[in-house]
Coordinates of C-alpha atoms in Angstrom, one line a residue:
X501 CA -64.7 -10.8 6.7
X502 CA -64.1 -8.3 3.9
X503 CA -66.7 -8.0 1.2
X504 CA -64.6 -9.1 -1.7
X505 CA -63.6 -12.3 0.2
X506 CA -67.3 -12.9 0.9
X507 CA -68.3 -12.4 -2.8
X508 CA -65.5 -14.6 -4.0
X509 CA -66.6 -17.5 -1.7
X510 CA -70.2 -17.0 -2.8
X511 CA -69.2 -17.0 -6.5
X512 CA -67.3 -20.2 -6.0
X513 CA -70.3 -21.8 -4.3
X514 CA -72.7 -20.8 -7.1
X515 CA -70.3 -22.1 -9.8
X516 CA -69.9 -25.4 -8.0
X517 CA -73.7 -25.8 -7.5
X518 CA -74.4 -25.0 -11.1
X519 CA -71.5 -26.3 -13.2
X520 CA -71.2 -29.7 -11.6
X521 CA -74.8 -30.8 -12.5
X522 CA -74.5 -29.2 -15.9
X523 CA -71.3 -31.2 -16.6
X524 CA -72.9 -34.5 -15.6
X525 CA -76.1 -33.7 -17.6
X526 CA -74.0 -33.0 -20.7
X527 CA -72.0 -36.1 -20.1
X528 CA -75.2 -38.3 -19.8
X529 CA -76.9 -36.6 -22.8
X530 CA -73.8 -37.0 -25.0
X531 CA -75.0 -40.3 -26.6
X532 CA -75.4 -41.2 -30.3
X533 CA -74.0 -43.2 -33.2
X534 CA -71.4 -40.5 -33.9
X535 CA -69.9 -37.3 -32.4
X536 CA -72.3 -35.0 -34.4
X537 CA -75.4 -36.9 -33.3
X538 CA -74.2 -37.1 -29.7
X539 CA -73.5 -33.4 -29.6
X540 CA -77.0 -32.6 -31.0
X541 CA -78.6 -34.9 -28.4
X542 CA -76.7 -33.2 -25.6
X543 CA -77.6 -29.7 -26.8
X544 CA -81.2 -30.8 -27.4
X545 CA -81.3 -32.2 -23.9
X546 CA -80.5 -28.8 -22.4
X547 CA -81.9 -26.3 -24.9
X548 CA -84.7 -27.8 -27.0
X549 CA -88.2 -28.9 -25.9
X550 CA -90.0 -29.4 -22.7
X551 CA -87.2 -31.7 -21.4
X552 CA -84.8 -28.7 -21.5
X553 CA -87.3 -26.6 -19.7
X554 CA -87.7 -29.3 -17.0
X555 CA -83.9 -29.7 -16.7
X556 CA -83.3 -26.0 -16.2
X557 CA -86.2 -25.7 -13.8
X558 CA -84.9 -28.6 -11.7
X559 CA -81.4 -27.0 -11.8
X560 CA -82.7 -23.6 -10.7
X561 CA -84.8 -25.2 -7.9
X562 CA -81.9 -27.3 -6.6
X563 CA -79.6 -24.2 -6.7
X564 CA -82.1 -22.1 -4.8
X565 CA -82.7 -24.9 -2.3
X566 CA -78.9 -25.3 -1.7
X567 CA -78.5 -21.5 -1.2
X568 CA -81.5 -21.4 1.2
X569 CA -80.1 -24.4 3.1
X570 CA -76.6 -22.8 3.4
X571 CA -78.0 -19.3 4.3
X572 CA -77.0 -19.5 8.0
X573 CA -73.4 -20.3 6.8
X574 CA -73.2 -17.3 4.5
X575 CA -75.0 -15.0 7.0
X576 CA -72.3 -15.9 9.6
X577 CA -69.6 -15.5 7.0
X578 CA -70.8 -12.1 6.0
X579 CA -71.1 -10.8 9.5
X580 CA -67.8 -12.2 10.8
X581 CA -65.6 -9.2 10.5
X582 CA -62.8 -8.6 12.8
X583 CA -64.7 -6.0 14.8
X584 CA -67.9 -8.1 14.9
X585 CA -68.9 -9.7 18.3
X586 CA -70.0 -13.2 17.2
X587 CA -73.2 -14.6 18.4
X588 CA -72.8 -18.2 19.6
X589 CA -76.2 -19.1 18.3
X590 CA -75.2 -17.9 14.8
X591 CA -72.0 -20.0 15.0
X592 CA -74.0 -23.0 16.2
X593 CA -76.5 -22.7 13.3
X594 CA -73.6 -22.5 10.9
X595 CA -71.9 -25.6 12.4
X596 CA -75.2 -27.6 12.2
X597 CA -75.7 -26.6 8.6
X598 CA -72.1 -27.6 7.7
X599 CA -72.6 -30.9 9.5
X600 CA -75.8 -31.7 7.6
X601 CA -74.5 -30.3 4.2
X602 CA -73.2 -33.6 2.7
X603 CA -76.5 -35.5 3.4
X604 CA -78.6 -32.6 2.1
X605 CA -76.5 -32.2 -1.1
X606 CA -76.7 -35.9 -1.7
X607 CA -80.5 -36.1 -1.3
X608 CA -81.0 -32.9 -3.4
X609 CA -78.7 -34.1 -6.2
X610 CA -80.2 -37.6 -6.4
X611 CA -83.7 -36.3 -6.1
X612 CA -83.1 -33.7 -8.9
X613 CA -81.8 -36.3 -11.3
X614 CA -84.5 -38.8 -10.6
X615 CA -87.1 -36.0 -11.0
X616 CA -85.5 -35.2 -14.4
X617 CA -86.0 -38.8 -15.4
X618 CA -89.6 -38.8 -14.4
X619 CA -90.2 -35.5 -16.1
X620 CA -88.8 -36.9 -19.3
X621 CA -91.0 -39.9 -19.0
X622 CA -94.1 -37.8 -18.5
X623 CA -93.3 -35.3 -21.2
X624 CA -92.4 -37.9 -23.8
X625 CA -94.7 -40.9 -23.1
X626 CA -94.3 -42.4 -26.6
X627 CA -90.4 -42.5 -26.2
X628 CA -90.5 -43.4 -22.6
X629 CA -89.1 -46.8 -21.6
X630 CA -91.1 -49.5 -19.9
X631 CA -90.1 -52.5 -17.9
X632 CA -86.3 -53.2 -17.4
X633 CA -85.4 -50.2 -19.6
X634 CA -87.2 -47.8 -17.1
X635 CA -85.3 -49.3 -14.2
X636 CA -82.0 -48.9 -16.0
X637 CA -82.8 -45.2 -16.7
X638 CA -83.7 -44.7 -13.0
X639 CA -80.4 -46.4 -12.0
X640 CA -78.6 -44.1 -14.4
X641 CA -80.3 -41.0 -12.8
X642 CA -79.5 -42.3 -9.3
X643 CA -75.8 -42.9 -10.2
X644 CA -75.5 -39.5 -11.9
X645 CA -77.0 -37.9 -8.7
X646 CA -74.5 -39.6 -6.5
X647 CA -71.7 -38.7 -8.7
X648 CA -72.8 -35.1 -8.9
X649 CA -73.2 -35.0 -5.1
X650 CA -69.7 -36.2 -4.6
X651 CA -68.3 -33.5 -6.9
X652 CA -70.3 -30.8 -5.2
X653 CA -69.6 -32.0 -1.6
X654 CA -65.9 -32.3 -2.0
X655 CA -65.6 -28.9 -3.7
X656 CA -67.8 -27.2 -1.1
X657 CA -65.5 -28.6 1.7
X658 CA -62.7 -26.6 0.1
X659 CA -64.9 -23.5 -0.6
X660 CA -66.4 -23.4 2.9
X661 CA -63.0 -24.0 4.7
X662 CA -62.8 -20.2 5.7
X663 CA -66.2 -20.5 7.3
X664 CA -65.2 -23.5 9.4
X665 CA -62.1 -21.5 10.6
X666 CA -64.3 -18.5 11.5
X667 CA -66.6 -20.7 13.4
X668 CA -63.7 -22.1 15.4
X669 CA -62.5 -18.6 16.1
X670 CA -66.0 -17.5 17.2
X671 CA -67.0 -20.5 19.3
X672 CA -64.2 -23.0 19.8
X673 CA -66.3 -25.0 22.2
X674 CA -68.8 -26.0 19.4
X675 CA -67.8 -29.5 18.2
X676 CA -68.3 -30.5 14.6
X677 CA -69.8 -33.8 13.6
X678 CA -67.3 -36.5 13.1
X679 CA -66.8 -37.3 9.4
X680 CA -64.5 -40.2 8.8
X681 CA -62.0 -39.5 6.0
X682 CA -62.0 -43.2 5.1
X683 CA -65.8 -43.2 4.8
X684 CA -65.6 -40.1 2.6
X685 CA -62.9 -41.8 0.4
X686 CA -64.9 -45.0 0.2
X687 CA -68.2 -43.2 -0.7
X688 CA -66.4 -41.2 -3.4
X689 CA -64.8 -44.3 -5.0
X690 CA -68.1 -46.2 -4.9
X691 CA -70.0 -43.3 -6.5
X692 CA -67.5 -43.1 -9.3
X693 CA -67.5 -46.9 -9.8
X694 CA -71.3 -47.1 -9.8
X695 CA -71.6 -44.2 -12.3
X696 CA -68.9 -45.7 -14.4
X697 CA -70.6 -49.1 -14.4
X698 CA -73.9 -47.7 -15.5
X699 CA -72.2 -45.8 -18.3
X700 CA -70.3 -48.9 -19.4
X701 CA -73.6 -50.8 -19.5
X702 CA -75.1 -48.1 -21.7
X703 CA -72.2 -48.0 -24.0
X704 CA -72.2 -51.8 -24.3
X705 CA -75.9 -51.8 -25.2
X706 CA -75.2 -49.2 -28.0
X707 CA -72.4 -51.4 -29.3
X708 CA -74.6 -54.5 -29.3
X709 CA -77.4 -52.5 -31.0
X710 CA -75.3 -51.2 -33.8
X711 CA -72.7 -54.0 -34.1
X712 CA -75.3 -56.8 -34.2
X713 CA -77.0 -55.5 -37.3
X714 CA -76.0 -57.3 -40.5
X715 CA -73.8 -60.0 -38.7
X716 CA -74.1 -63.5 -40.3
X717 CA -75.9 -66.1 -38.3
X718 CA -75.1 -69.8 -38.0
X719 CA -75.9 -71.9 -41.0
X720 CA -75.8 -69.1 -43.5
X721 CA -73.2 -68.6 -46.3
X722 CA -70.3 -66.5 -45.0
X723 CA -69.5 -65.0 -48.4
X724 CA -72.9 -63.4 -48.8
X725 CA -72.0 -60.1 -50.5
X726 CA -75.1 -58.1 -49.4
X727 CA -74.7 -59.2 -45.8
X728 CA -71.0 -58.4 -45.9
X729 CA -71.9 -54.9 -47.1
X730 CA -74.3 -54.6 -44.2
X731 CA -71.4 -55.7 -41.9
X732 CA -69.3 -53.0 -43.4
X733 CA -71.9 -50.4 -42.5
X734 CA -72.1 -51.8 -39.0
X735 CA -68.3 -51.4 -38.7
X736 CA -68.7 -47.8 -39.7
X737 CA -71.3 -47.4 -36.9
X738 CA -68.9 -49.0 -34.4
X739 CA -66.2 -46.5 -35.4
X740 CA -68.6 -43.6 -34.8
X741 CA -69.4 -45.1 -31.4
X742 CA -65.7 -45.4 -30.6
X743 CA -65.3 -41.7 -31.3
X744 CA -68.2 -40.9 -28.9
X745 CA -66.7 -43.3 -26.4
X746 CA -63.4 -41.6 -26.5
X747 CA -64.9 -38.1 -25.8
X748 CA -67.2 -39.5 -23.0
X749 CA -64.2 -41.2 -21.5
X750 CA -62.2 -37.9 -21.6
X751 CA -65.0 -36.0 -19.9
X752 CA -65.5 -38.7 -17.3
X753 CA -61.8 -38.9 -16.4
X754 CA -61.7 -35.1 -16.2
X755 CA -64.6 -35.2 -13.6
X756 CA -63.0 -38.2 -11.8
X757 CA -59.7 -36.3 -11.7
X758 CA -61.4 -33.4 -10.0
X759 CA -62.8 -35.8 -7.4
X760 CA -59.4 -37.4 -6.9
X761 CA -57.8 -33.9 -6.6
X762 CA -60.3 -33.0 -3.9
X763 CA -59.5 -36.2 -2.0
X764 CA -55.8 -35.7 -2.4
X765 CA -56.2 -32.2 -1.0
X766 CA -58.0 -33.6 2.0
X767 CA -54.9 -35.8 2.6
X768 CA -52.3 -33.1 1.6
X769 CA -53.8 -30.2 3.6
X770 CA -53.6 -32.0 7.0
X771 CA -50.1 -33.2 6.3
X772 CA -49.1 -29.7 5.2
X773 CA -50.7 -28.3 8.3
X774 CA -48.7 -30.7 10.5
X775 CA -45.5 -30.0 8.6
X776 CA -45.9 -26.2 9.0
X777 CA -46.7 -26.4 12.7
X778 CA -43.7 -28.7 13.4
X779 CA -41.5 -26.4 11.3
X780 CA -42.7 -23.4 13.4
X781 CA -41.9 -25.3 16.6
X782 CA -38.4 -26.3 15.4
X783 CA -37.5 -22.8 14.3
X784 CA -34.8 -21.2 16.5
X785 CA -36.2 -17.7 16.0
X786 CA -39.8 -18.6 16.8
X787 CA -41.5 -15.8 18.8
X788 CA -45.1 -17.0 19.0
X789 CA -46.3 -20.5 18.3
X790 CA -49.8 -20.9 17.1
X791 CA -51.8 -24.1 17.6
X792 CA -53.5 -26.0 14.8
X793 CA -57.2 -25.1 14.2
X794 CA -59.1 -28.4 14.0
X795 CA -61.3 -27.5 11.1
X796 CA -62.4 -31.0 9.9
X797 CA -63.4 -33.5 12.6
X798 CA -61.8 -36.7 11.2
X799 CA -59.0 -39.2 11.9
X800 CA -56.4 -36.4 11.9
X801 CA -57.9 -34.8 15.0
X802 CA -55.9 -37.0 17.4
X803 CA -52.7 -36.0 15.7
X804 CA -53.7 -32.4 15.8
X805 CA -54.4 -32.6 19.6
X806 CA -51.0 -34.1 20.3
X807 CA -49.3 -31.5 18.3
X808 CA -51.3 -28.7 20.0
X809 CA -50.2 -30.1 23.4
X810 CA -46.6 -30.1 22.2
X811 CA -47.0 -26.5 20.8
X812 CA -48.6 -25.4 24.1
X813 CA -45.7 -26.9 26.1
X814 CA -43.1 -25.3 23.8
X815 CA -44.9 -22.0 24.0
X816 CA -44.8 -22.1 27.8
X817 CA -41.1 -22.9 27.7
X818 CA -40.5 -20.2 25.1
X819 CA -42.4 -17.6 27.2
X820 CA -40.5 -18.6 30.3
X821 CA -37.2 -18.3 28.6
X822 CA -38.1 -15.0 27.0
X823 CA -39.4 -13.6 30.3
X824 CA -36.2 -14.8 32.1
X825 CA -34.0 -13.2 29.4
X826 CA -36.0 -10.0 29.5
X827 CA -35.6 -9.9 33.3
X828 CA -31.8 -10.4 33.0
X829 CA -31.5 -7.7 30.3
X830 CA -33.7 -5.3 32.2
X831 CA -31.9 -5.8 35.6
X832 CA -28.4 -6.0 34.2
X833 CA -26.0 -3.4 35.7
X834 CA -24.1 -3.1 32.4
X835 CA -25.6 -1.3 29.4
X836 CA -26.7 -3.8 26.7
X837 CA -27.4 -2.6 23.1
X838 CA -28.5 -4.8 20.2
X839 CA -28.5 -3.7 16.6
X840 CA -29.0 -5.3 13.2
X841 CA -26.7 -5.6 10.2
X842 CA -27.7 -2.1 9.1
X843 CA -26.4 -0.8 12.4
X844 CA -30.0 0.1 13.6
X845 CA -30.6 -0.3 17.3
X846 CA -33.3 -2.9 18.2
X847 CA -32.7 -3.3 22.0
X848 CA -31.7 -0.6 24.5
X849 CA -31.8 -1.7 28.2
X850 CA -32.4 0.5 31.2
X851 CA -28.7 0.5 32.1
X852 CA -27.9 2.0 28.7
X853 CA -30.6 4.6 29.3
X854 CA -29.0 5.6 32.6
X855 CA -25.5 5.8 31.1
X856 CA -26.4 7.7 27.9
X857 CA -29.5 9.6 29.1
X858 CA -31.8 8.7 26.1
X859 CA -35.0 6.8 26.5
X860 CA -35.5 3.4 24.8
X861 CA -38.2 4.8 22.5
X862 CA -35.8 7.5 21.3
X863 CA -33.0 5.0 20.4
X864 CA -34.9 2.2 18.7
X865 CA -34.2 2.4 15.0
X866 CA -31.3 4.9 15.4
X867 CA -27.9 4.2 13.9
X868 CA -25.5 3.1 16.7
X869 CA -22.6 4.6 14.8
X870 CA -23.9 8.0 15.7
X871 CA -23.4 7.3 19.4
X872 CA -20.7 4.6 19.6
X873 CA -17.4 4.7 17.7
X874 CA -13.9 3.3 17.8
X875 CA -11.6 5.1 20.3
X876 CA -9.9 7.1 17.6
X877 CA -13.2 8.7 16.4
X878 CA -15.2 11.3 18.4
X879 CA -18.9 10.3 18.2
X880 CA -21.1 13.1 17.0
X881 CA -18.2 15.1 15.6
X882 CA -16.6 12.7 13.2
X883 CA -18.4 10.3 10.7
X884 CA -18.0 6.6 11.3
X885 CA -19.3 4.4 8.5
X886 CA -21.0 1.1 9.1
X887 CA -18.2 -0.9 7.3
X888 CA -15.3 0.5 9.4
X889 CA -17.5 0.1 12.5
X890 CA -18.2 -3.6 11.9
X891 CA -14.5 -4.2 10.8
X892 CA -13.4 -2.8 14.2
X893 CA -15.9 -5.0 16.1
X894 CA -15.1 -8.2 14.2
X895 CA -11.3 -7.8 14.6
X896 CA -10.3 -10.9 16.5
X897 CA -7.2 -9.4 18.0
X898 CA -9.0 -8.8 21.3
X899 CA -12.4 -9.9 22.7
X900 CA -12.9 -6.6 24.6
X901 CA -13.0 -3.4 22.6
X902 CA -12.4 0.0 24.0
X903 CA -14.7 2.6 22.4
X904 CA -16.0 6.1 22.7
X905 CA -19.7 6.7 23.7
X906 CA -21.6 9.9 23.4
X907 CA -24.2 10.8 26.0
X908 CA -27.2 13.0 25.8
X909 CA -25.3 16.1 27.1
X910 CA -22.5 15.6 24.5
X911 CA -20.0 14.1 27.0
X912 CA -17.8 11.4 25.4
X913 CA -17.4 8.5 27.8
X914 CA -14.7 5.8 27.4
X915 CA -16.3 2.4 27.5
X916 CA -15.2 -1.2 27.2
X917 CA -17.5 -3.4 24.9
X918 CA -17.9 -7.1 24.8
X919 CA -19.1 -8.0 21.3
X920 CA -21.2 -11.0 20.1
X921 CA -23.4 -11.9 17.1
X922 CA -26.5 -14.1 16.6
X923 CA -28.7 -15.1 13.6
X924 CA -32.5 -14.8 13.8
X925 CA -35.1 -15.0 11.0
X926 CA -32.4 -15.0 8.2
X927 CA -30.9 -11.8 9.6
X928 CA -27.8 -11.2 11.7
X929 CA -28.1 -9.3 15.0
X930 CA -25.2 -8.0 17.1
X931 CA -25.0 -7.3 20.8
X932 CA -22.7 -5.0 22.8
X933 CA -22.3 -5.2 26.6
X934 CA -20.7 -1.9 27.6
X935 CA -18.9 -0.9 30.8
X936 CA -18.0 2.6 31.8
X937 CA -14.2 2.6 32.3
X938 CA -13.7 6.2 33.5
X939 CA -12.8 5.0 37.0
X940 CA -10.7 2.2 35.6
X941 CA -8.7 4.6 33.4
X942 CA -8.2 6.9 36.4
X943 CA -6.9 3.8 38.4
X944 CA -4.7 2.8 35.5
X945 CA -3.3 6.4 35.4
X946 CA -2.6 6.3 39.1
X947 CA -0.9 2.9 38.7
X948 CA 1.3 4.3 35.9
X949 CA 2.2 7.3 38.0
X950 CA 3.0 5.0 41.0
X951 CA 5.1 2.8 38.8
X952 CA 7.1 5.8 37.4
X953 CA 7.6 7.0 41.0
X954 CA 8.8 3.6 42.1
X955 CA 11.2 3.4 39.2
X956 CA 12.6 6.8 40.0
X957 CA 13.0 5.9 43.6
X958 CA 14.8 2.7 42.7
X959 CA 17.1 4.5 40.4
X960 CA 17.9 7.1 43.1
X961 CA 18.6 4.2 45.5
X962 CA 20.9 2.6 43.1
X963 CA 22.8 5.8 42.6
X964 CA 23.0 6.4 46.3
X965 CA 24.4 2.9 46.9
X966 CA 26.9 3.4 44.1
X967 CA 28.0 6.7 45.6
X968 CA 28.2 5.3 49.2
X969 CA 30.1 2.2 48.0
X970 CA 32.6 4.4 46.3
X971 CA 33.0 6.6 49.4
X972 CA 33.4 3.5 51.6
X973 CA 36.0 1.9 49.3
X974 CA 38.3 4.9 49.4
X975 CA 39.2 4.8 53.1
X976 CA 39.1 1.0 53.1
X977 CA 41.8 0.9 50.5
X978 CA 43.9 3.1 52.7
X979 CA 43.4 0.7 55.7
X980 CA 44.3 -2.3 53.5
X981 CA 47.4 -0.5 52.3
X982 CA 48.6 0.2 55.8
X983 CA 48.0 -3.4 57.0
X984 CA 50.1 -4.6 54.1
X985 CA 52.9 -2.2 55.2
X986 CA 52.6 -3.3 58.8
X987 CA 52.7 -7.0 57.8
X988 CA 56.0 -6.3 56.1
X989 CA 57.6 -4.9 59.3
X990 CA 60.3 -7.3 60.5
X991 CA 60.1 -6.1 64.0
X992 CA 56.6 -7.5 64.7
X993 CA 56.1 -10.6 66.6
X994 CA 54.2 -13.6 65.2
X995 CA 51.1 -12.8 67.3
X996 CA 51.1 -9.2 66.0
X997 CA 51.5 -10.5 62.4
X998 CA 48.5 -12.8 62.9
X999 CA 46.4 -10.0 64.1
X1000 CA 47.4 -7.8 61.2
X1001 CA 46.6 -10.7 58.8
X1002 CA 43.1 -11.0 60.4
X1003 CA 42.6 -7.2 59.8
X1004 CA 43.7 -7.5 56.2
X1005 CA 41.5 -10.5 55.5
X1006 CA 38.4 -8.8 57.0
X1007 CA 39.2 -5.7 55.1
X1008 CA 39.4 -7.7 51.8
X1009 CA 36.1 -9.3 52.7
X1010 CA 34.5 -5.9 53.3
X1011 CA 35.9 -4.7 50.0
X1012 CA 34.3 -7.6 48.2
X1013 CA 31.0 -6.7 49.7
X1014 CA 31.3 -3.1 48.6
X1015 CA 32.1 -4.3 45.1
X1016 CA 29.0 -6.4 45.2
X1017 CA 27.0 -3.4 46.2
X1018 CA 28.4 -1.5 43.2
X1019 CA 27.1 -4.4 41.0
X1020 CA 23.6 -4.3 42.6
X1021 CA 21.9 -3.6 39.3
X1022 CA 22.9 -7.1 38.2
X1023 CA 21.3 -8.6 41.3
X1024 CA 18.1 -6.6 40.7
X1025 CA 17.9 -7.9 37.2
X1026 CA 18.3 -11.5 38.5
X1027 CA 21.8 -11.9 37.0
X1028 CA 23.8 -13.5 39.8
X1029 CA 27.3 -14.3 38.5
X1030 CA 30.0 -16.5 40.2
X1031 CA 33.7 -15.9 40.0
X1032 CA 35.3 -19.2 40.7
X1033 CA 38.9 -19.5 41.9
X1034 CA 41.1 -22.2 43.4
X1035 CA 41.9 -21.5 47.1
X1036 CA 43.2 -23.4 50.2
X1037 CA 40.2 -24.6 52.1
X1038 CA 41.8 -24.9 55.6
X1039 CA 43.3 -21.4 55.2
X1040 CA 39.9 -20.1 54.3
X1041 CA 38.4 -21.7 57.5
X1042 CA 41.3 -20.4 59.6
X1043 CA 40.7 -16.9 58.4
X1044 CA 37.0 -17.1 59.3
X1045 CA 38.0 -18.4 62.8
X1046 CA 40.5 -15.5 63.3
X1047 CA 37.8 -13.0 62.1
X1048 CA 35.2 -14.1 64.8
X1049 CA 37.5 -15.2 67.6
X1050 CA 38.0 -11.6 69.0
X1051 CA 34.2 -11.1 69.3
X1052 CA 33.9 -14.4 71.0
X1053 CA 36.6 -13.5 73.5
X1054 CA 34.8 -10.3 74.3
X1055 CA 31.7 -12.2 75.2
X1056 CA 33.6 -14.8 77.2
X1057 CA 33.2 -17.6 74.6
X1058 CA 35.7 -19.8 73.0
X1059 CA 35.5 -20.6 69.3
X1060 CA 36.8 -24.0 68.1
X1061 CA 36.8 -25.5 64.6
X1062 CA 36.7 -29.3 64.4
X1063 CA 37.1 -31.2 61.2
X1064 CA 35.1 -34.3 60.7
X1065 CA 36.7 -36.5 58.2
X1066 CA 39.3 -35.5 55.6
X1067 CA 38.8 -32.3 53.6
X1068 CA 40.2 -31.5 50.2
X1069 CA 43.2 -29.2 50.3
X1070 CA 42.0 -27.0 47.5
X1071 CA 38.5 -26.2 46.1
X1072 CA 37.1 -24.3 43.1
X1073 CA 34.5 -21.8 44.2
X1074 CA 33.6 -18.1 44.5
X1075 CA 35.6 -17.1 47.5
X1076 CA 33.7 -13.9 48.2
X1077 CA 30.2 -15.5 48.0
X1078 CA 31.3 -18.5 50.1
X1079 CA 32.7 -16.1 52.8
X1080 CA 29.3 -14.2 52.8
X1081 CA 27.5 -17.5 53.3
X1082 CA 29.8 -18.7 56.2

């Protein structure tokens, strides 16, 4: 422990040991018929005569005795620096001293006040009380000693709290003596009530002593003027006693409030400790959970132990999750970079090191905008401010962002970034998972070139088909023209005319096919149009029969058409498309 902390604790100890008895002595000595006399009596009690010498001597002795008794505690406290290797025996002596402190302080305080009463009796035998009065004075000294011990003990519990914590850190296996909080509370209340009862009895005796003078007795004349004047003087004395009573009450309630504050602290501190520990467990950004140091061995220990078990379990889960996350980050194939709201890098995984070439220690704390920028900015050559950088990342138009990354050799690598943000310890952190897309861009370039080549080939095919269709249609038109001329020849027989009609119908069908080829761009675009006309159905079927009958005869087959049921004479349809289907 640092020297100024040690001196501060020692100063608080001395003030507690000295001021608490002085306050009680002044309170007990502040008696008299009025404020002036009471103040003179209190000052005389401490600064005039042999009684004052005896009081100060007893106070010095009790202070030195207390310091000597607590010497192992202060020796341990002074030597318990962070670099000091604690001796378990020193810690054990300090614990034994702290365990015995309440009993020692009580015996020392009660003994000191009783010794003061005896010293006053010996030094002033003519004013000393005898009989019941002596016993009352002894009871007053005993109550004052208990009240003072309560003040000192509760204050020293707070003063020596750092020592208890140091002992636990030095030797956690040393168990402190069990001190029930309820017993402490009960003893403090009883000490205050006992002390208050004795003081009330003393004040009541003063009222009876002064107020009883000059009062009329039974059988006497009430309107006795001299006696009434004595009664008036008695009332003046009671008024003075009331003033003294008011000041003594204020002093007593101030000391009682100090005791209540210390008791309240013994309730508030454990609850605050539990609240802080649970708050730390419930924090989403907790990194290391600390268990509760069981400083006072009382009823709160069972609660502390359960909370410590909970904290230990949560710490194991937290460590496991952190280790798993660290393993995932370290073994990830993609570069992962985390940075804060000031664009300073806080995490740089091995994959990022392999891609960029820098070590993690070199990149922590660096501005990410110096190495990673939007695709229209060259990192290292052009400035990219934090605000435009974050605006680009937080743009919700696309989840994946294409960016430019600068490596250690100055090469600018195109990357694809997946952006996410989290909040931790009242601060926002951002994470980028990067992917080198140089191969992807080359593949996309090859696909673009292949698509362009396919589109060019398709266009050339269409042009070729159009040209071929045009070339085929020219001689076909000549064939159709001659068949029409031959069909008009009157010298032909009916069989010859039928054959010429078959040639003409087949030619017209072939011409329709060629026209469809010329309109192939519509077919490729998915625009299939129908040209509906009304035609004779049986004639259509007869033309098809004539078209295929010659090929059937060449193969020794016969082609017959049989109608099942009645057919409509005329139908509405696309004659060319229907002929293709048939």
